[in-house]
PDB file of C-alpha atoms and ligand atoms in Angstrom:
ATOM      1  CA  MET A   1      -2.518  -1.115  18.062  1.00 97.00           C
ATOM      2  CA  LYS A   2       0.511   1.139  18.292  1.00 98.00           C
ATOM      3  CA  PHE A   3      -0.329   4.719  17.297  1.00 98.00           C
ATOM      4  CA  ILE A   4       2.779   6.829  16.781  1.00 98.00           C
ATOM      5  CA  LYS A   5       2.502  10.572  16.248  1.00 98.00           C
ATOM      6  CA  VAL A   6       5.478  12.497  14.911  1.00 98.00           C
ATOM      7  CA  LYS A   7       5.951  16.060  13.741  1.00 97.00           C
ATOM      8  CA  THR A   8       7.385  15.778  10.258  1.00 98.00           C
ATOM      9  CA  TYR A   9       6.963  13.655   7.153  1.00 98.00           C
ATOM     10  CA  GLU A  10      10.721  13.075   7.304  1.00 98.00           C
ATOM     11  CA  GLU A  11      10.377  11.472  10.775  1.00 98.00           C
ATOM     12  CA  LEU A  12       7.395   9.405   9.651  1.00 98.00           C
ATOM     13  CA  SER A  13       9.316   8.119   6.627  1.00 98.00           C
ATOM     14  CA  LYS A  14      12.355   7.209   8.718  1.00 98.00           C
ATOM     15  CA  LYS A  15      10.258   5.347  11.314  1.00 98.00           C
ATOM     16  CA  ALA A  16       8.359   3.430   8.643  1.00 99.00           C
ATOM     17  CA  ALA A  17      11.569   2.572   6.777  1.00 99.00           C
ATOM     18  CA  ASP A  18      13.209   1.447  10.033  1.00 98.00           C
ATOM     19  CA  ILE A  19      10.340  -0.957  10.740  1.00 98.00           C
ATOM     20  CA  ILE A  20      10.519  -2.407   7.214  1.00 99.00           C
ATOM     21  CA  ALA A  21      14.333  -2.551   7.344  1.00 98.00           C
ATOM     22  CA  ALA A  22      14.150  -4.482  10.629  1.00 98.00           C
ATOM     23  CA  GLU A  23      11.860  -7.003   8.933  1.00 98.00           C
ATOM     24  CA  ILE A  24      14.307  -7.445   6.044  1.00 98.00           C
ATOM     25  CA  ILE A  25      17.258  -7.856   8.420  1.00 98.00           C
ATOM     26  CA  HIS A  26      15.307 -10.364  10.539  1.00 98.00           C
ATOM     27  CA  LYS A  27      14.100 -12.375   7.525  1.00 98.00           C
ATOM     28  CA  GLU A  28      16.158 -11.890   4.361  1.00 98.00           C
ATOM     29  CA  ASP A  29      13.562 -13.568   2.124  1.00 98.00           C
ATOM     30  CA  CYS A  30      10.572 -11.756   3.613  1.00 98.00           C
ATOM     31  CA  VAL A  31       7.462 -10.827   1.644  1.00 99.00           C
ATOM     32  CA  LEU A  32       6.707  -7.113   1.695  1.00 99.00           C
ATOM     33  CA  GLY A  33       3.199  -5.884   0.936  1.00 99.00           C
ATOM     34  CA  LEU A  34       3.645  -2.482  -0.701  1.00 99.00           C
ATOM     35  CA  ALA A  35       1.533   0.570  -1.457  1.00 98.00           C
ATOM     36  CA  THR A  36       1.705   3.453  -3.911  1.00 98.00           C
ATOM     37  CA  GLY A  37       0.487   7.053  -3.573  1.00 96.00           C
ATOM     38  CA  SER A  38       2.272  10.006  -2.018  1.00 96.00           C
ATOM     39  CA  SER A  39       2.495   8.702   1.563  1.00 98.00           C
ATOM     40  CA  PRO A  40       5.165   5.990   1.022  1.00 98.00           C
ATOM     41  CA  ILE A  41       7.511   7.975  -1.258  1.00 98.00           C
ATOM     42  CA  GLY A  42       9.700   9.154   1.662  1.00 98.00           C
ATOM     43  CA  THR A  43       9.748   5.615   3.085  1.00 99.00           C
ATOM     44  CA  TYR A  44      10.968   4.261  -0.260  1.00 99.00           C
ATOM     45  CA  ASP A  45      13.636   6.996  -0.408  1.00 98.00           C
ATOM     46  CA  LYS A  46      14.908   5.960   3.026  1.00 98.00           C
ATOM     47  CA  LEU A  47      14.874   2.248   2.165  1.00 98.00           C
ATOM     48  CA  THR A  48      16.858   3.083  -0.981  1.00 98.00           C
ATOM     49  CA  GLU A  49      19.372   4.989   1.153  1.00 98.00           C
ATOM     50  CA  TYR A  50      19.713   2.034   3.574  1.00 98.00           C
ATOM     51  CA  ASN A  51      20.219  -0.321   0.634  1.00 98.00           C
ATOM     52  CA  LYS A  52      22.879   1.882  -0.967  1.00 98.00           C
ATOM     53  CA  GLU A  53      24.832   2.177   2.285  1.00 98.00           C
ATOM     54  CA  GLY A  54      24.657  -1.612   2.741  1.00 98.00           C
ATOM     55  CA  THR A  55      22.374  -1.768   5.781  1.00 97.00           C
ATOM     56  CA  ILE A  56      19.703  -3.806   4.010  1.00 98.00           C
ATOM     57  CA  ASP A  57      19.848  -6.294   1.169  1.00 98.00           C
ATOM     58  CA  PHE A  58      16.845  -6.785  -1.111  1.00 98.00           C
ATOM     59  CA  SER A  59      18.320  -9.650  -3.139  1.00 98.00           C
ATOM     60  CA  LYS A  60      16.066 -12.287  -1.561  1.00 98.00           C
ATOM     61  CA  VAL A  61      13.110 -10.020  -0.742  1.00 99.00           C
ATOM     62  CA  LYS A  62       9.792 -10.530  -2.509  1.00 98.00           C
ATOM     63  CA  SER A  63       7.003  -7.992  -2.795  1.00 99.00           C
ATOM     64  CA  VAL A  64       3.308  -7.889  -3.580  1.00 98.00           C
ATOM     65  CA  ASN A  65       1.558  -4.613  -4.271  1.00 98.00           C
ATOM     66  CA  LEU A  66      -1.932  -3.735  -3.219  1.00 98.00           C
ATOM     67  CA  ASP A  67      -3.515  -2.538  -6.404  1.00 98.00           C
ATOM     68  CA  GLU A  68      -3.419  -1.376 -10.005  1.00 98.00           C
ATOM     69  CA  TYR A  69      -5.609   0.706 -12.288  1.00 97.00           C
ATOM     70  CA  VAL A  70      -7.623  -1.299 -14.802  1.00 97.00           C
ATOM     71  CA  GLY A  71      -6.544  -0.552 -18.368  1.00 96.00           C
ATOM     72  CA  LEU A  72      -3.007   0.650 -17.599  1.00 96.00           C
ATOM     73  CA  ASP A  73      -0.017  -1.541 -18.327  1.00 96.00           C
ATOM     74  CA  GLY A  74       3.334  -1.269 -16.591  1.00 97.00           C
ATOM     75  CA  THR A  75       4.840   1.030 -19.224  1.00 96.00           C
ATOM     76  CA  ASN A  76       2.170   3.659 -18.562  1.00 96.00           C
ATOM     77  CA  GLU A  77       3.658   6.357 -16.331  1.00 95.00           C
ATOM     78  CA  GLN A  78       0.469   6.512 -14.260  1.00 95.00           C
ATOM     79  CA  SER A  79       0.396   2.797 -13.580  1.00 97.00           C
ATOM     80  CA  TYR A  80       1.292   1.544 -10.137  1.00 98.00           C
ATOM     81  CA  ARG A  81       3.844  -0.892 -11.617  1.00 98.00           C
ATOM     82  CA  TYR A  82       5.619   2.120 -13.160  1.00 98.00           C
ATOM     83  CA  PHE A  83       5.439   3.986  -9.827  1.00 98.00           C
ATOM     84  CA  MET A  84       6.996   1.062  -7.955  1.00 98.00           C
ATOM     85  CA  ASN A  85       9.810   0.613 -10.478  1.00 98.00           C
ATOM     86  CA  LYS A  86      10.598   4.327 -10.364  1.00 98.00           C
ATOM     87  CA  ASN A  87      10.328   4.874  -6.616  1.00 98.00           C
ATOM     88  CA  LEU A  88      11.825   1.633  -5.325  1.00 98.00           C
ATOM     89  CA  PHE A  89      12.527  -1.387  -7.508  1.00 98.00           C
ATOM     90  CA  ASP A  90      14.860   0.329 -10.003  1.00 98.00           C
ATOM     91  CA  ARG A  91      16.826   1.902  -7.138  1.00 98.00           C
ATOM     92  CA  VAL A  92      17.552  -1.137  -4.954  1.00 98.00           C
ATOM     93  CA  ASN A  93      19.015  -4.621  -5.538  1.00 98.00           C
ATOM     94  CA  ILE A  94      15.644  -6.392  -5.645  1.00 98.00           C
ATOM     95  CA  ASP A  95      15.117  -9.034  -8.338  1.00 98.00           C
ATOM     96  CA  LYS A  96      12.249  -7.619 -10.423  1.00 98.00           C
ATOM     97  CA  ALA A  97      11.048 -11.179 -11.041  1.00 98.00           C
ATOM     98  CA  ASN A  98      10.223 -11.274  -7.321  1.00 98.00           C
ATOM     99  CA  THR A  99       8.062  -8.130  -7.425  1.00 98.00           C
ATOM    100  CA  PHE A 100       4.365  -8.567  -8.070  1.00 98.00           C
ATOM    101  CA  VAL A 101       1.646  -6.040  -8.898  1.00 98.00           C
ATOM    102  CA  PRO A 102      -1.837  -7.187  -9.935  1.00 98.00           C
ATOM    103  CA  SER A 103      -2.303  -6.823 -13.682  1.00 98.00           C
ATOM    104  CA  GLY A 104      -4.664  -4.073 -14.773  1.00 97.00           C
ATOM    105  CA  THR A 105      -4.686  -5.363 -18.329  1.00 97.00           C
ATOM    106  CA  ALA A 106      -5.629  -8.982 -17.632  1.00 97.00           C
ATOM    107  CA  LYS A 107      -8.520 -10.067 -19.873  1.00 95.00           C
ATOM    108  CA  ASP A 108     -10.361 -11.601 -16.962  1.00 96.00           C
ATOM    109  CA  ILE A 109      -9.902  -9.448 -13.861  1.00 96.00           C
ATOM    110  CA  GLU A 110     -11.853 -11.895 -11.663  1.00 94.00           C
ATOM    111  CA  LYS A 111      -9.456 -14.669 -12.618  1.00 97.00           C
ATOM    112  CA  GLU A 112      -6.463 -12.353 -12.146  1.00 97.00           C
ATOM    113  CA  GLY A 113      -7.742 -11.684  -8.620  1.00 98.00           C
ATOM    114  CA  GLU A 114      -7.977 -15.391  -7.839  1.00 98.00           C
ATOM    115  CA  GLU A 115      -4.491 -15.994  -9.205  1.00 98.00           C
ATOM    116  CA  TYR A 116      -3.122 -13.066  -7.207  1.00 98.00           C
ATOM    117  CA  ASP A 117      -4.512 -14.453  -3.954  1.00 98.00           C
ATOM    118  CA  ASN A 118      -3.062 -17.869  -4.814  1.00 98.00           C
ATOM    119  CA  LEU A 119       0.284 -16.250  -5.533  1.00 98.00           C
ATOM    120  CA  ILE A 120       0.291 -14.521  -2.131  1.00 98.00           C
ATOM    121  CA  LYS A 121      -0.521 -17.859  -0.493  1.00 98.00           C
ATOM    122  CA  SER A 122       2.237 -19.632  -2.440  1.00 98.00           C
ATOM    123  CA  LEU A 123       4.740 -17.034  -1.231  1.00 98.00           C
ATOM    124  CA  GLY A 124       3.745 -17.934   2.337  1.00 98.00           C
ATOM    125  CA  GLY A 125       1.674 -14.817   2.963  1.00 98.00           C
ATOM    126  CA  ILE A 126       2.775 -11.250   3.632  1.00 98.00           C
ATOM    127  CA  ASP A 127       5.238 -10.552   6.438  1.00 98.00           C
ATOM    128  CA  ILE A 128       4.585  -6.830   6.643  1.00 99.00           C
ATOM    129  CA  GLN A 129       1.953  -4.857   4.763  1.00 99.00           C
ATOM    130  CA  LEU A 130       2.548  -1.138   4.226  1.00 99.00           C
ATOM    131  CA  LEU A 131      -0.636   0.903   3.756  1.00 99.00           C
ATOM    132  CA  GLY A 132      -1.717   4.469   3.126  1.00 98.00           C
ATOM    133  CA  ILE A 133      -5.274   5.601   3.798  1.00 98.00           C
ATOM    134  CA  GLY A 134      -7.685   7.465   1.529  1.00 96.00           C
ATOM    135  CA  LEU A 135      -9.698  10.431   2.772  1.00 95.00           C
ATOM    136  CA  ASP A 136     -12.782   8.187   2.595  1.00 94.00           C
ATOM    137  CA  GLY A 137     -11.044   5.498   4.662  1.00 97.00           C
ATOM    138  CA  HIS A 138     -10.083   3.216   1.792  1.00 96.00           C
ATOM    139  CA  ILE A 139      -7.070   0.918   2.053  1.00 98.00           C
ATOM    140  CA  GLY A 140      -5.768  -0.482  -1.194  1.00 98.00           C
ATOM    141  CA  PHE A 141      -8.770   0.405  -3.315  1.00 96.00           C
ATOM    142  CA  ASN A 142     -11.253  -1.135  -0.880  1.00 97.00           C
ATOM    143  CA  GLU A 143     -13.790   1.664  -0.996  1.00 95.00           C
ATOM    144  CA  PRO A 144     -16.586   2.317   1.550  1.00 95.00           C
ATOM    145  CA  ASP A 145     -19.327  -0.253   1.044  1.00 96.00           C
ATOM    146  CA  GLU A 146     -22.038  -2.252   2.803  1.00 98.00           C
ATOM    147  CA  PHE A 147     -19.647  -5.166   3.361  1.00 97.00           C
ATOM    148  CA  PHE A 148     -15.940  -5.995   3.439  1.00 98.00           C
ATOM    149  CA  THR A 149     -14.631  -7.923   0.429  1.00 98.00           C
ATOM    150  CA  ALA A 150     -12.148 -10.676   1.207  1.00 98.00           C
ATOM    151  CA  ALA A 151     -10.579 -11.569  -2.140  1.00 98.00           C
ATOM    152  CA  THR A 152      -8.578  -9.558  -4.658  1.00 98.00           C
ATOM    153  CA  HIS A 153     -11.284  -8.011  -6.812  1.00 98.00           C
ATOM    154  CA  LEU A 154     -12.397  -5.439  -9.351  1.00 97.00           C
ATOM    155  CA  VAL A 155     -13.650  -2.128  -7.944  1.00 96.00           C
ATOM    156  CA  SER A 156     -15.242   1.030  -9.261  1.00 94.00           C
ATOM    157  CA  LEU A 157     -13.417   3.963  -7.738  1.00 92.00           C
ATOM    158  CA  ASP A 158     -15.323   6.440  -5.603  1.00 87.00           C
ATOM    159  CA  PRO A 159     -15.781   9.900  -7.164  1.00 92.00           C
ATOM    160  CA  SER A 160     -13.821  11.299  -4.173  1.00 89.00           C
ATOM    161  CA  THR A 161     -10.910   8.920  -4.890  1.00 90.00           C
ATOM    162  CA  ILE A 162     -10.916   9.856  -8.579  1.00 94.00           C
ATOM    163  CA  LYS A 163     -10.821  13.515  -7.550  1.00 93.00           C
ATOM    164  CA  ALA A 164      -8.005  12.932  -5.051  1.00 90.00           C
ATOM    165  CA  ASN A 165      -5.935  10.967  -7.578  1.00 91.00           C
ATOM    166  CA  ALA A 166      -6.470  13.473 -10.410  1.00 93.00           C
ATOM    167  CA  ARG A 167      -3.336  15.272  -9.169  1.00 91.00           C
ATOM    168  CA  PHE A 168      -1.240  12.528 -10.731  1.00 90.00           C
ATOM    169  CA  PHE A 169      -2.968  12.825 -14.154  1.00 93.00           C
ATOM    170  CA  GLU A 170      -3.367  15.607 -16.742  1.00 92.00           C
ATOM    171  CA  SER A 171      -7.044  15.936 -15.926  1.00 92.00           C
ATOM    172  CA  GLU A 172      -9.699  14.252 -13.795  1.00 94.00           C
ATOM    173  CA  ALA A 173     -11.159  12.725 -16.979  1.00 94.00           C
ATOM    174  CA  ASP A 174      -7.919  10.772 -17.472  1.00 93.00           C
ATOM    175  CA  VAL A 175      -8.155   8.943 -14.128  1.00 94.00           C
ATOM    176  CA  PRO A 176      -9.232   5.328 -14.687  1.00 96.00           C
ATOM    177  CA  THR A 177     -12.581   4.597 -13.064  1.00 96.00           C
ATOM    178  CA  LYS A 178     -11.807   0.993 -12.193  1.00 97.00           C
ATOM    179  CA  ALA A 179      -9.029  -0.795 -10.380  1.00 97.00           C
ATOM    180  CA  ILE A 180      -8.045  -4.226  -9.151  1.00 98.00           C
ATOM    181  CA  THR A 181      -7.260  -4.367  -5.449  1.00 98.00           C
ATOM    182  CA  MET A 182      -6.144  -6.843  -2.860  1.00 98.00           C
ATOM    183  CA  GLY A 183      -9.094  -7.544  -0.589  1.00 98.00           C
ATOM    184  CA  MET A 184      -9.258  -7.602   3.192  1.00 98.00           C
ATOM    185  CA  MET A 185      -8.235 -11.255   3.524  1.00 98.00           C
ATOM    186  CA  SER A 186      -4.640 -10.857   2.337  1.00 97.00           C
ATOM    187  CA  ILE A 187      -4.292  -7.540   4.189  1.00 98.00           C
ATOM    188  CA  MET A 188      -5.669  -8.924   7.474  1.00 98.00           C
ATOM    189  CA  GLN A 189      -3.603 -12.115   7.128  1.00 98.00           C
ATOM    190  CA  ALA A 190      -0.368 -10.113   6.860  1.00 98.00           C
ATOM    191  CA  ARG A 191       1.701 -10.852   9.946  1.00 98.00           C
ATOM    192  CA  LYS A 192       2.279  -7.124  10.546  1.00 98.00           C
ATOM    193  CA  VAL A 193       0.441  -4.083   9.231  1.00 99.00           C
ATOM    194  CA  LEU A 194       2.017  -0.632   9.057  1.00 99.00           C
ATOM    195  CA  LEU A 195      -0.228   2.267   8.050  1.00 99.00           C
ATOM    196  CA  ILE A 196       1.229   5.705   7.390  1.00 99.00           C
ATOM    197  CA  ALA A 197      -0.604   9.000   6.958  1.00 98.00           C
ATOM    198  CA  ASN A 198       0.567  12.579   6.905  1.00 98.00           C
ATOM    199  CA  GLY A 199      -1.061  16.001   6.994  1.00 98.00           C
ATOM    200  CA  GLU A 200      -3.968  17.663   8.755  1.00 97.00           C
ATOM    201  CA  ALA A 201      -6.395  16.477   6.067  1.00 96.00           C
ATOM    202  CA  LYS A 202      -5.980  12.849   7.194  1.00 98.00           C
ATOM    203  CA  LYS A 203      -6.660  13.563  10.891  1.00 97.00           C
ATOM    204  CA  GLU A 204     -10.423  13.145  10.761  1.00 98.00           C
ATOM    205  CA  ILE A 205     -10.399   9.848   8.885  1.00 98.00           C
ATOM    206  CA  LEU A 206      -7.708   8.432  11.206  1.00 98.00           C
ATOM    207  CA  GLU A 207      -9.894   9.310  14.176  1.00 98.00           C
ATOM    208  CA  LYS A 208     -12.866   7.512  12.580  1.00 98.00           C
ATOM    209  CA  ALA A 209     -10.873   4.505  11.366  1.00 98.00           C
ATOM    210  CA  PHE A 210      -8.922   3.744  14.530  1.00 98.00           C
ATOM    211  CA  PHE A 211     -10.994   5.198  17.345  1.00 98.00           C
ATOM    212  CA  GLY A 212     -14.499   4.775  15.897  1.00 98.00           C
ATOM    213  CA  GLU A 213     -16.871   1.983  14.975  1.00 98.00           C
ATOM    214  CA  ILE A 214     -15.610  -0.959  12.909  1.00 98.00           C
ATOM    215  CA  THR A 215     -17.634  -0.711   9.730  1.00 98.00           C
ATOM    216  CA  PRO A 216     -17.204  -1.359   5.985  1.00 98.00           C
ATOM    217  CA  LYS A 217     -18.288   2.256   5.514  1.00 98.00           C
ATOM    218  CA  VAL A 218     -14.804   3.085   6.847  1.00 98.00           C
ATOM    219  CA  PRO A 219     -12.808   0.209   5.321  1.00 98.00           C
ATOM    220  CA  ALA A 220      -9.592   0.865   7.299  1.00 98.00           C
ATOM    221  CA  SER A 221     -11.520   0.382  10.553  1.00 98.00           C
ATOM    222  CA  ILE A 222     -11.232  -3.400  10.117  1.00 98.00           C
ATOM    223  CA  LEU A 223      -7.543  -2.996  10.983  1.00 98.00           C
ATOM    224  CA  GLN A 224      -8.569  -2.406  14.621  1.00 98.00           C
ATOM    225  CA  LEU A 225      -8.969  -6.197  14.714  1.00 98.00           C
ATOM    226  CA  HIS A 226      -5.433  -6.852  13.479  1.00 98.00           C
ATOM    227  CA  PRO A 227      -3.151  -8.250  16.217  1.00 98.00           C
ATOM    228  CA  ASP A 228      -0.016  -6.386  15.054  1.00 98.00           C
ATOM    229  CA  LEU A 229      -0.957  -2.968  13.713  1.00 98.00           C
ATOM    230  CA  THR A 230       1.238   0.143  13.791  1.00 98.00           C
ATOM    231  CA  VAL A 231      -0.110   3.498  12.628  1.00 98.00           C
ATOM    232  CA  ILE A 232       2.276   6.404  12.108  1.00 98.00           C
ATOM    233  CA  PHE A 233       0.874   9.904  11.653  1.00 98.00           C
ATOM    234  CA  SER A 234       2.786  13.084  10.981  1.00 98.00           C
ATOM    235  CA  GLU A 235       1.334  16.548  11.104  1.00 93.00           C
ATOM    236  CA  ASN A 236       2.824  17.680   7.816  1.00 92.00           C
TER     237      ASN A 236
HETATM  238  C1  LIG B 301      -2.167   2.914  -3.070  1.00 86.24           C
HETATM  239  C2  LIG B 301      -3.348   2.662  -2.276  1.00 86.24           C
HETATM  240  C3  LIG B 301      -4.204   3.729  -1.705  1.00 86.24           C
HETATM  241  C4  LIG B 301      -3.423   4.881  -1.071  1.00 86.24           C
HETATM  242  C5  LIG B 301      -4.392   5.940  -0.541  1.00 86.24           C
HETATM  243  C6  LIG B 301      -3.647   7.115   0.052  1.00 86.24           C
HETATM  244  O1  LIG B 301      -1.552   1.708  -3.483  1.00 86.24           O
HETATM  245  O2  LIG B 301      -3.639   1.530  -2.126  1.00 86.24           O
HETATM  246  O3  LIG B 301      -5.044   3.148  -0.738  1.00 86.24           O
HETATM  247  O4  LIG B 301      -2.624   4.383  -0.037  1.00 86.24           O
HETATM  248  O5  LIG B 301      -5.195   6.395  -1.582  1.00 86.24           O
HETATM  249  O6  LIG B 301      -2.973   7.792  -0.971  1.00 86.24           O
HETATM  250  P1  LIG B 301      -1.924   8.947  -0.653  1.00 86.24           P
HETATM  251  O7  LIG B 301      -0.770   8.308   0.026  1.00 86.24           O
HETATM  252  O8  LIG B 301      -1.539   9.476  -2.016  1.00 86.24           O
HETATM  253  O9  LIG B 301      -2.621   9.946   0.201  1.00 86.24           O
END
């Protein structure tokens, strides 16, 4: 594991974008595993900048996102599909047909999960997976549990996650209580994993996840077993 500590969110975003940009330059048709939330916004801004100045070309890039709220379709401003379009896809020359987010409105979420895992396999797996981390140690929406779940699956969100995500909604009551998330198999099978976290509040969980016991009670701790993991932390 490479653990990189920087001072500012700006530096973190540039480092993360540089790592992803290098992947795109090295393999023009690479598969990016992408995350939502506040952590990657600066990274997406930087990638957009690199694309606009001609340093990177997204025309052959494919992407698979980690998760989506159950019940929200892509036109809903709180959906993760909407977030991705707004923060990255609509700003770069990626072909939207090559961008995938699990469907939160599929009739059969179990089946959607199976199809999503098959899709990832058919794309040849993920070249680099970008992750944030929840205050409870979740990655994607893999919440603390008694066991790790391998496949893309339906989850009930932890009360602490609902609280943390309420900042994006009008009220806590509006936050969906269920989500569909990539499981640990696709994340752990990604050829590279890049986890970013910023702010004092994330310090304690990073300590537990990367320097503590490997346990499903701290889902991100499984990443200690990944052969190519980079963690970037910034103080603000
Ligand atoms: C988002 C996701 C979540 C977030 C995590 C951290 O697609 O999968 O695991 O990465 O909740 O969120 P932020 O970055 O908002 O602190």
